[in-house]
Coordinates of C-alpha atoms in Angstrom, one line a residue:
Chain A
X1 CA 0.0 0.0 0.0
X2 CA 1.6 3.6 -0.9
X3 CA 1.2 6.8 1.1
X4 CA 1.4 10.3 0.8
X5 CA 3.8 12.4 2.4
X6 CA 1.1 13.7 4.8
X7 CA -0.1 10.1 5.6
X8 CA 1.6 10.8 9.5
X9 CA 0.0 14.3 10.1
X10 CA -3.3 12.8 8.8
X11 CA -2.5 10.0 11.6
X12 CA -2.2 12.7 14.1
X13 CA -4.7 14.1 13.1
X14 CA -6.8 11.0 14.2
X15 CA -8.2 10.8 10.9
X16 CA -9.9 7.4 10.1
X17 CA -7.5 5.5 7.2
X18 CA -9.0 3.9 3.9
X19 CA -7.6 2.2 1.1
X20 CA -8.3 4.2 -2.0
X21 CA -7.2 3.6 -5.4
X22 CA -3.9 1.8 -3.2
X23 CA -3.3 5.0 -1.2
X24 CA -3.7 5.1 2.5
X25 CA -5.8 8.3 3.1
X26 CA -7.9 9.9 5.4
X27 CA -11.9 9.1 5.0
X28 CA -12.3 11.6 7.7
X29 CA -11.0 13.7 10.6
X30 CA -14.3 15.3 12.8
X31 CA -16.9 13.5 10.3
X32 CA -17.8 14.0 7.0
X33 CA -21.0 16.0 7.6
X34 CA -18.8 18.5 9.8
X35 CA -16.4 18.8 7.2
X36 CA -18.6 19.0 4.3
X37 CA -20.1 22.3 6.3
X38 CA -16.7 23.6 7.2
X39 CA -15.8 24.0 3.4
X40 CA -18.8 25.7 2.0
X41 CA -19.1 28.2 4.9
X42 CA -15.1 28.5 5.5
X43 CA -11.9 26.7 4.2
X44 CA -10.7 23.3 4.0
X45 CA -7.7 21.6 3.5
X46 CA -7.6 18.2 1.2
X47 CA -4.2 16.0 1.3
X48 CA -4.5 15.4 -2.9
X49 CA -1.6 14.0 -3.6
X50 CA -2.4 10.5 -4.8
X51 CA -3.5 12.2 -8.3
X52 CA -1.3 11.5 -11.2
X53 CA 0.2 14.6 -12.4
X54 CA 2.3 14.2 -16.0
X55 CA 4.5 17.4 -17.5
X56 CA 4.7 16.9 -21.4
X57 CA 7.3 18.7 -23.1
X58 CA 8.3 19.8 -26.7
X59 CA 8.0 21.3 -29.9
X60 CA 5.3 18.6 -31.1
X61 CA 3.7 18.6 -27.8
X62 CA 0.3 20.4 -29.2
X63 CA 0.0 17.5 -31.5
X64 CA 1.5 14.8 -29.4
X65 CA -0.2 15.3 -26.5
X66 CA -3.2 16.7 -28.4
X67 CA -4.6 13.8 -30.3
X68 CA -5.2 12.1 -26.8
X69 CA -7.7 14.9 -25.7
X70 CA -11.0 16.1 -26.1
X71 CA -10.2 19.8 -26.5
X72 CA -8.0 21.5 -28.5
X73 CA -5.2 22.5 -26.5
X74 CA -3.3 24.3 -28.8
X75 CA -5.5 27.6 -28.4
X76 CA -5.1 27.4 -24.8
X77 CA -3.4 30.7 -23.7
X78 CA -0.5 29.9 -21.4
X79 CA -1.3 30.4 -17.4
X80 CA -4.7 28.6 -18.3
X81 CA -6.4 25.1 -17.7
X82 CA -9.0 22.9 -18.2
X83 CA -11.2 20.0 -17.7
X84 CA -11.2 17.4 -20.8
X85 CA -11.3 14.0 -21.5
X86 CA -9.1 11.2 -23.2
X87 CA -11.4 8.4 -24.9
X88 CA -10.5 4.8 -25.7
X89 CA -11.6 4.2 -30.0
X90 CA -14.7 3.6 -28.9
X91 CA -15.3 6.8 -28.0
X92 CA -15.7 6.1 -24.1
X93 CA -13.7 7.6 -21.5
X94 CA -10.7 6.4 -20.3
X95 CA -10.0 9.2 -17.9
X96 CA -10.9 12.6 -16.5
X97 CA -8.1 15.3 -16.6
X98 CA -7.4 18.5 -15.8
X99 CA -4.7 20.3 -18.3
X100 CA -3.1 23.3 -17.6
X101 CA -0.5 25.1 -19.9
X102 CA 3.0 25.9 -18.7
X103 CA 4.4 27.5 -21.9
X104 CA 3.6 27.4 -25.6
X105 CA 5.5 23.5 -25.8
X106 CA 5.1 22.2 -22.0
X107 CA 1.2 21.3 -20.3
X108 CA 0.4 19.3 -17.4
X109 CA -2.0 16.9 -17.3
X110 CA -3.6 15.9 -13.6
X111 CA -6.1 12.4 -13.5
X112 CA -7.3 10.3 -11.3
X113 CA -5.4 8.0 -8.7
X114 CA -7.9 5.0 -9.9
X115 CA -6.6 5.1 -13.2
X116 CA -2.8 6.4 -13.1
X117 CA -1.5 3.3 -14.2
X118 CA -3.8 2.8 -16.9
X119 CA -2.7 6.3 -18.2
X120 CA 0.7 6.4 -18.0
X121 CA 0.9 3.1 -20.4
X122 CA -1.4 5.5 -22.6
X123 CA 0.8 8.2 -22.9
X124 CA 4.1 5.9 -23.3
X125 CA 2.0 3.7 -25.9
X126 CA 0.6 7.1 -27.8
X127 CA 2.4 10.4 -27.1
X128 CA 5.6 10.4 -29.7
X129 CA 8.7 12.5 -29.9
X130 CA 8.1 14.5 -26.7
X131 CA 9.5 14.4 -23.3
X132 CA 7.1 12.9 -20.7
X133 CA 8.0 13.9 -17.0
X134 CA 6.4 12.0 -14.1
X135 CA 5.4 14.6 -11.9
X136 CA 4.1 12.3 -9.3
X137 CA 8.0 11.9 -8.4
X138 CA 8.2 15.0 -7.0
X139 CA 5.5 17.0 -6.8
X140 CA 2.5 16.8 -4.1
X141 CA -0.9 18.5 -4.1
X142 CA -3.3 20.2 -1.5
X143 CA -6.3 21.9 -2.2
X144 CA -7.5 24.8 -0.2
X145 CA -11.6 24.9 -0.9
X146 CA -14.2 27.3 0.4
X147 CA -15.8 30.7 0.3
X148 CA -13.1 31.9 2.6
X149 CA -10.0 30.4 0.6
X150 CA -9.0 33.4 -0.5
X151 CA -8.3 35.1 2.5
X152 CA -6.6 32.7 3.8
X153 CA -4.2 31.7 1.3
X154 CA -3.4 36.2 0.8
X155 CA -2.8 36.0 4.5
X156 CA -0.8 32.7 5.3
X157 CA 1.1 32.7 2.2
X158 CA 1.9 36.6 1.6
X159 CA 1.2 36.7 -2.2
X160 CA -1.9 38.1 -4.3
X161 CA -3.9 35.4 -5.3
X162 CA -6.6 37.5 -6.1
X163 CA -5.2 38.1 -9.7
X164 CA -6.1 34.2 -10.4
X165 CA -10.0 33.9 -12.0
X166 CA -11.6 30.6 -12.3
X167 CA -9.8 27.8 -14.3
X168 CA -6.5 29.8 -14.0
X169 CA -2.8 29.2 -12.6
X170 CA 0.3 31.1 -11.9
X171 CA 3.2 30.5 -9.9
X172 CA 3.7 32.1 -6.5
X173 CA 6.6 31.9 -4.6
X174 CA 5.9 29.9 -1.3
X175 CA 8.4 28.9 1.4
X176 CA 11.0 30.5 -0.9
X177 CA 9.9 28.2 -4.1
X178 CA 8.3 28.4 -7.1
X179 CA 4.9 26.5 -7.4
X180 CA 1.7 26.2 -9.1
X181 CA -1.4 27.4 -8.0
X182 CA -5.1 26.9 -9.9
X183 CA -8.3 28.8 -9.0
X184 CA -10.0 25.4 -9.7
X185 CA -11.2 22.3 -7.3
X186 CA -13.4 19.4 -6.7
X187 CA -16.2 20.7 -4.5
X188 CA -18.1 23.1 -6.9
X189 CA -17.3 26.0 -4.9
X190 CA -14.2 28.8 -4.5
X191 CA -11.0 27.0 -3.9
X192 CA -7.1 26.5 -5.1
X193 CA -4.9 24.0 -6.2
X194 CA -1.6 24.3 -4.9
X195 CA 1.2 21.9 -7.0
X196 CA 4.0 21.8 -4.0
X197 CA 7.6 20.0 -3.9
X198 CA 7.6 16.7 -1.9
X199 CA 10.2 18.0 0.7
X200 CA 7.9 21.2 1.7
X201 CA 4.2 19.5 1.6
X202 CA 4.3 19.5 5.5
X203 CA 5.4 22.4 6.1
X204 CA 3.0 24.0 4.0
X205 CA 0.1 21.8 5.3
X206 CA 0.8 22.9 8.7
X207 CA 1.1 26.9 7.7
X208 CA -2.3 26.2 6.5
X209 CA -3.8 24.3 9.4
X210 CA -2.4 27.1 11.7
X211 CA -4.7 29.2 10.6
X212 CA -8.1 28.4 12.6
X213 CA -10.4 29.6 9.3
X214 CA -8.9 26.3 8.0
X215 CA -9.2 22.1 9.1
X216 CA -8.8 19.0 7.2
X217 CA -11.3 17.0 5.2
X218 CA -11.2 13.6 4.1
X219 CA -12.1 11.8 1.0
X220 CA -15.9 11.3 2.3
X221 CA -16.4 15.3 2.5
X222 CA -14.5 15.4 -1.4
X223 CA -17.2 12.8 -2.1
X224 CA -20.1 14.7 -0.6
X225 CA -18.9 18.2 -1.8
X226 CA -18.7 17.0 -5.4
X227 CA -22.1 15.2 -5.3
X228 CA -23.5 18.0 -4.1
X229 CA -22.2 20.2 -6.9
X230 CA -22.9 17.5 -9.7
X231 CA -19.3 16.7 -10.2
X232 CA -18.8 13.3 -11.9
X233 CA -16.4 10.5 -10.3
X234 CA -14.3 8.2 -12.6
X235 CA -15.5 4.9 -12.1
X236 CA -19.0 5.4 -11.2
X237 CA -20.0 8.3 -13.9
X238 CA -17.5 8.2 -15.6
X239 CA -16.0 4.5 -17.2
X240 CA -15.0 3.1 -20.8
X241 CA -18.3 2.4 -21.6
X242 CA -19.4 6.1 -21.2
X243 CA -19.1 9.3 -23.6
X244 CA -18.6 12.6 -23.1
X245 CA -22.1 13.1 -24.3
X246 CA -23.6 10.3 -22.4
X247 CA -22.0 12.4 -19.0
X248 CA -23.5 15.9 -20.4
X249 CA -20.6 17.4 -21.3
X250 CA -20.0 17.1 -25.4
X251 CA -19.2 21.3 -25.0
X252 CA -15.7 19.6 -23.6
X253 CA -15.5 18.1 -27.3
X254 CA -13.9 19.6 -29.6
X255 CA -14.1 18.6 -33.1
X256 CA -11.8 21.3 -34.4
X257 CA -8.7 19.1 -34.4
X258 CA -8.0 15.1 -34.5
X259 CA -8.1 12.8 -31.1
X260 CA -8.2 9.4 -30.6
X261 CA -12.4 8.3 -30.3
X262 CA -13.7 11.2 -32.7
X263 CA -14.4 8.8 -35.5
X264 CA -16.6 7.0 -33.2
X265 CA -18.3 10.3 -31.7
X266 CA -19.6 10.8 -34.9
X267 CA -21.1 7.6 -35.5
X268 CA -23.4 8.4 -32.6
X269 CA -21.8 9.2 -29.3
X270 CA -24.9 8.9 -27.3
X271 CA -26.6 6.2 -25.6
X272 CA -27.9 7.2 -22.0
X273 CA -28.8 10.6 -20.4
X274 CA -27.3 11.7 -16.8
X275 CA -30.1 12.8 -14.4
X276 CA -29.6 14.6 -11.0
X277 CA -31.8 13.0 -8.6
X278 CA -32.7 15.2 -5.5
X279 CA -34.5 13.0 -2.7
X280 CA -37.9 14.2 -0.6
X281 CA -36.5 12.8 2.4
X282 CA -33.4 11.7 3.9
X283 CA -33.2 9.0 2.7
X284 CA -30.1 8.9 -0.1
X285 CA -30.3 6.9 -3.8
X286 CA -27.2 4.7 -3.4
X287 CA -24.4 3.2 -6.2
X288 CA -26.6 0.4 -8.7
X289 CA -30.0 0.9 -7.1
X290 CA -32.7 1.3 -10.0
X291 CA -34.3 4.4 -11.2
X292 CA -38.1 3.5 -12.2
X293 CA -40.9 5.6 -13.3
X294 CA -44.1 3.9 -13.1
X295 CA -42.4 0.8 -11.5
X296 CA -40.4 0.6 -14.8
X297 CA -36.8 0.1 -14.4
X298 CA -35.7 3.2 -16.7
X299 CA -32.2 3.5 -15.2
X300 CA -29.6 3.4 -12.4
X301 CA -27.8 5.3 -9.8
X302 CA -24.1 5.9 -10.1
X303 CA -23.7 7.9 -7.2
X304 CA -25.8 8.5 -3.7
X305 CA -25.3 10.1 -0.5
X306 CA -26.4 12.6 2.0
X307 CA -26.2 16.0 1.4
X308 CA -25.5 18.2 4.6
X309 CA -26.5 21.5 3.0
X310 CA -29.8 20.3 1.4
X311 CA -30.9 17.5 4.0
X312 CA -32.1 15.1 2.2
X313 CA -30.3 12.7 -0.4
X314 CA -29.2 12.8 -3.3
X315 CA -27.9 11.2 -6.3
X316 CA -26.4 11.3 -9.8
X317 CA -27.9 8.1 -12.2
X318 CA -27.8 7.7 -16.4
X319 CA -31.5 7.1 -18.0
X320 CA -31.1 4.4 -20.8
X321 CA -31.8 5.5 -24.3
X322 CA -35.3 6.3 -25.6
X323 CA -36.7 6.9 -22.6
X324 CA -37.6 10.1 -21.7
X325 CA -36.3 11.8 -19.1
X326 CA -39.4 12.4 -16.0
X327 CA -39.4 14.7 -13.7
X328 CA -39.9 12.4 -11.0
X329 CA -38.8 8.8 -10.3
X330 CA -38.6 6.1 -7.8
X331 CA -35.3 5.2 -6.3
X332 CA -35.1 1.0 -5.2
X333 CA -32.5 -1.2 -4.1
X334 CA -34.4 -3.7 -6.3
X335 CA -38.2 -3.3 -8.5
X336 CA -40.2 -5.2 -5.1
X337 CA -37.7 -4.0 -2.8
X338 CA -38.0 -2.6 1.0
X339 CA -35.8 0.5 0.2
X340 CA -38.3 2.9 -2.5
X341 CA -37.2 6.6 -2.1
X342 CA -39.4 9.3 -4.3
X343 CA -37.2 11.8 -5.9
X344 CA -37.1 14.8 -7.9
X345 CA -35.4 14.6 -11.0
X346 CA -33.8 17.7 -11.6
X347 CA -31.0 19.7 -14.2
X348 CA -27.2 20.0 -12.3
X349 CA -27.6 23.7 -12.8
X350 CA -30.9 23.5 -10.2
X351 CA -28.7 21.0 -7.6
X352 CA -26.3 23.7 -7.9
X353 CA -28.7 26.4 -7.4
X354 CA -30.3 24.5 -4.6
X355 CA -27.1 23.7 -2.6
X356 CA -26.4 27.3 -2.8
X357 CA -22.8 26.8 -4.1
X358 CA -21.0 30.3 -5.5
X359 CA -17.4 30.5 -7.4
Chain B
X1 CA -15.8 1.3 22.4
X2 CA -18.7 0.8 24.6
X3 CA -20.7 -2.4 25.1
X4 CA -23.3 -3.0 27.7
X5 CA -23.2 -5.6 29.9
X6 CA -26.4 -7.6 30.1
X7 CA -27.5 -6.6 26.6
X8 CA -27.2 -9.3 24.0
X9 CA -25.4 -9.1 20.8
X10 CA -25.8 -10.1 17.3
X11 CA -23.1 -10.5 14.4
X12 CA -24.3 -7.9 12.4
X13 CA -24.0 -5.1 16.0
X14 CA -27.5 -5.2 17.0
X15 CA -28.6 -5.5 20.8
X16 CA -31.3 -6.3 22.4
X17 CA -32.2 -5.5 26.2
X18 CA -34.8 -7.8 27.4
X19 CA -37.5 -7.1 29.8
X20 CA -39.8 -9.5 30.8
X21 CA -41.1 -10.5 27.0
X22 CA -40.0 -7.1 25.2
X23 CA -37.0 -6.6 23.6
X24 CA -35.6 -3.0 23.1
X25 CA -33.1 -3.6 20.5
X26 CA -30.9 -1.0 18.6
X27 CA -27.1 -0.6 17.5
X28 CA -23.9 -1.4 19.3
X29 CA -21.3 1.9 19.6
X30 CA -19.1 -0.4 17.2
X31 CA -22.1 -0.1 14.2
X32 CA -22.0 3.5 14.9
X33 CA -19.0 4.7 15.0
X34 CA -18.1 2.1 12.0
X35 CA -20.9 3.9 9.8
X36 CA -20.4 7.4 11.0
X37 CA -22.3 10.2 10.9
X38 CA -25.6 8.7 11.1
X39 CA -28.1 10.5 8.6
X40 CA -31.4 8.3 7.8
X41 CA -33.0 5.2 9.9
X42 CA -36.2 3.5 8.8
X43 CA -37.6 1.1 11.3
X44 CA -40.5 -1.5 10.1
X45 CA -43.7 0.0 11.3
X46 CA -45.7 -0.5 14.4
X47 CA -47.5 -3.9 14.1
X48 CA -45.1 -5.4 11.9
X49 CA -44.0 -9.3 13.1
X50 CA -40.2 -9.8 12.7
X51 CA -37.8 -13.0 12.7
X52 CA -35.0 -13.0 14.7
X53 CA -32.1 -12.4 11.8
X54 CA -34.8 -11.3 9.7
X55 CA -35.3 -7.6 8.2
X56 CA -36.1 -5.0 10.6
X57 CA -35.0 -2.0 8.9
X58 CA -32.7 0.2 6.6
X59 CA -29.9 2.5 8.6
X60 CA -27.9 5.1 6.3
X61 CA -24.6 7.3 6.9
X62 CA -23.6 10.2 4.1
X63 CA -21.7 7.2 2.8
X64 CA -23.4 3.9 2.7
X65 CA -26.7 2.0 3.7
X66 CA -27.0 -0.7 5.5
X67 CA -29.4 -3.3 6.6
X68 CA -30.7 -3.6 10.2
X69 CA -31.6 -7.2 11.3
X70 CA -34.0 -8.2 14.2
X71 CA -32.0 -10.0 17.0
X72 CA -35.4 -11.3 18.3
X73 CA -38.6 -12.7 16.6
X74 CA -42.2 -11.1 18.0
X75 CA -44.0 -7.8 16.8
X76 CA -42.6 -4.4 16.7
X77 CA -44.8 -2.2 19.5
X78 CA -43.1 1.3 19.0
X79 CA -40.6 2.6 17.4
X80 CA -38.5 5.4 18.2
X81 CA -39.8 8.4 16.4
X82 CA -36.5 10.6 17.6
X83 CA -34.3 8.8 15.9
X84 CA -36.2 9.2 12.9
X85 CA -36.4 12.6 12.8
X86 CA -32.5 13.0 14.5
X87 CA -30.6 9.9 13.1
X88 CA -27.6 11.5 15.0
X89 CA -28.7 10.3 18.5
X90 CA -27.8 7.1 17.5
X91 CA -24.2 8.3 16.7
X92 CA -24.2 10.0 20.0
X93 CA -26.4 7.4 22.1
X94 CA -26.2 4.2 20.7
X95 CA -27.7 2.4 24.0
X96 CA -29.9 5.0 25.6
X97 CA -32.0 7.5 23.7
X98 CA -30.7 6.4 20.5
X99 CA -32.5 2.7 20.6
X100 CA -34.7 1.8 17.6
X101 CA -38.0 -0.3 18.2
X102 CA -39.4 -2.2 21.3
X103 CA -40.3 -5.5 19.8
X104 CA -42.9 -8.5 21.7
X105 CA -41.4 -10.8 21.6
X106 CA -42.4 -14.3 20.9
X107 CA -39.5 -16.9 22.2
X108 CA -37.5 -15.7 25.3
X109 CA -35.3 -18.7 24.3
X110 CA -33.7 -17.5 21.3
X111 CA -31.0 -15.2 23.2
X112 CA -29.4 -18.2 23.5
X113 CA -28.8 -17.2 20.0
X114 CA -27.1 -14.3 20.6
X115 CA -23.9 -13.2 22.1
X116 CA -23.5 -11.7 26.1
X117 CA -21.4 -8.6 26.0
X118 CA -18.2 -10.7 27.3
X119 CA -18.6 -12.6 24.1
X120 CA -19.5 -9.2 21.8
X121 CA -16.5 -7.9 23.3
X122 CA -14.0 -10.9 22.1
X123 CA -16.0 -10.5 18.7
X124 CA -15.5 -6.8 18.1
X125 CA -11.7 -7.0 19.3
X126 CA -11.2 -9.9 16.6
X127 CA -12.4 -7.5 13.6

């Protein structure tokens, strides 16, 4: 099992330990509803560092590194990034990413711990003629979310992060190096990314802590927080047998220049609908239980929990083709099952609007 | 972690406190503090005959749900509305104001079934 290089202060911290994706991490510290709260009314600190991050390098790195991603990457303006996807043939997605642009011939790409070995074979197999530099060998991340994020980041770190806007990165001196920090996130909300060198991650985590605007949050809040702002997860959204336009997002395709799974895009890159689902009670729709209207299995959940903000649960589920989305539906464990939950189905931009998040 | 004494356990960290033939039952400290923060319980309805092992209800964290089994056969006779409406007693008392249902129950015998809280102790320390 691998660790981060926080893994003892999360320890100390008496956080409760999981395996995930082969990292030891923390689920939580205080509880996930506590933490989930903490972050949208003030700031929290995420230990992110079991992501893959990859630096690509070159002068045929637009192409190169292009023809693996959705968007076209080489009319991204330097200091930028974005959320894209890199498909299989078929069109489904093989991973989630994040690029950002370094210089006009260097990006990084950030995925998903679930998938990092997966990916890297991808990029070895694909990516020609350009340097690839495993970030992960050196570089940690920790991401500072909430509405008070700002503040606290201006005042612990003594540099103007205010110049950043949404999907944006510079690179701030902090403890007397240069690193990269994103006005970007996981939760929906405000929040930075902050791309730190292995041998100052603690130090930097315990600045932060220091502050008492900021504590710790585990993998369950990240969960909850993303849910909450319609955020897919890789692996229950997201998977090979999914599109881009199956997810919602075909805006993150762009057919402008050549990638690997356009071909099959074309020939119809649609075959299920996502649906927000937004429970009348507490009661939360939970991973593979089955989304019927009029006792008619129409679909399943992919994701499920509580939401602290709203009170009640809620879910994120795909409607199978030719059916039409309704505006309510039944959530079951099984089509005579003990476990029925009645829920709203509603568009992300209303879960959004509901859970009150703001950028 | 807590356990009572003179409560019996089952495997899946139910108890049951017997008085004369009714059973309070609910869920050990270890369920609780194993599911966290406690958000949605469902209990089966007033009337209702369980089986001992059998279904007795649905019990959900911001996480996960999970199944709650009956640790005694009878009839449910109340259920505990204020853990319906705040789940989060249970978190905070698992063996006092955070019990479940009050079940009839219709073979005394069948704690023999179950495990003392010497025996629940042994179990939970083996997990």
């Amino acid at each position: 099992m691998k660790t981060t290089t926080l893994y003892n202060k999360h320890v100390d911290l008496g956080a409760k330990i999981i395996d995930f994706a082969g990292f030891l991490l923390p689920l939580q510290y205080e509880g996930i509803i506590k933490e989930h709260i903490w972050c949208r009314n003030s700031c929290a600190l995420f230990d992110t560092s079991h992501m893959a991050k990859v630096v690509f390098k070159g002068t045929e790195v637009v192409s190169e590194l292009g023809k693996i991603l959705t968007i076209n990457i080489g009319n991204m303006e330097i200091g930028r990034c974005r959320y894209c996807f890199i498909l299989n043939e078929k069109g489904g997605v093989m991973d989630d990413v994040v690029i950002y642009r370094l210089s006009l011939d260097k990006y990084m790409v950030v995925s998903n711990a679930s998938t990092k070995d997966k990916i890297k074979d991808w990029y070895r197999q694909k990516i020609k003629n350009t340097e690839i530099i495993d970030a992960d060998d050196f570089l940690d991340k920790i991401d500072v979310q909430g509405p008070l994020s700002l503040d606290v980041l201006q005042d612990v770190l003594n540099a103007d992060f205010s110049i950043l806007s949404s999907y944006r990165f510079s690179i701030f001196n902090i403890l007397g190096e240069d690193n990269i920090v994103s006005y970007s996130g996981y939760t929906g909300g405000k929040g930075y990314e902050i791309y730190v060198n292995k041998e100052k991650t603690k130090s930097l985590w315990d600045m932060l802590l220091q502050d008492e605007r900021v504590k710790p949050a585990g993998l369950g809040a990240r969960d909850s927080l993303r849910l909450e702002a319609g955020l897919p997860l890789y692996g229950n959204e997201l998977d090979e047998e999914t599109t881009p336009f199956d997810a919602g997002m075909g805006r993150l395709v762009d057919p402008s220049h050549s990638f690997i799974g356009k071909e099959a895009l074309e020939q119809g890159g649609k075959r299920k609908s996502i649906v927000y689902l937004v429970s009348e009670t507490r009661q939360s729709p939970r991973h593979l239980y089955k989304i019927l209207a009029d006792n008619e299995d129409i679909g399943y959940v992919t994701s499920g929990c509580f939401s602290p903000v709203l009170q009640r649960g809620i879910g994120i589920g795909y409607i199978k083709q030719g059916i039409a989305v309704p505006e309510k539906a039944v959530v079951s464990k099984d089509v005579q099952g003990y476990v029925r939950i009645a829920c709203n189905v509603v568009p992300r931009k209303e879960l959004i609007r509901m859970a009150g998040i703001k950028r | 972690m807590e356990v009572r004494d003179s409560f019996f356990y089952t495997k899946e960290h139910e108890w049951v406190k017997v008085d004369e033939n009714k059973g309070i039952v609910g869920i050990t400290d270890y369920a609780s503090q194993t599911l966290g923060d406690i958000t949605f319980v469902e209990v089966a309805s007033v009337g209702k005959d369980v089986s001992q092992f059998g279904y007795l209800g649905t019990i959900e964290s911001v996480k996960a749900a999970s199944d709650i089994f009956s640790p005694v056969s009878g009839k449910v006779i109340e259920v505990n509305e204020k853990a319906t409406v705040s789940p989060e007693i249970i978190n905070t008392s698992p063996y006092t104001d955070g019990w479940l249902a009050i079940i009839e129950m219709s073979a005394s015998d069948e704690v023999k079934n179950l495990m003392t809280a010497e025996q629940y102790k042994e179990y939970i320390k083996n997990l």
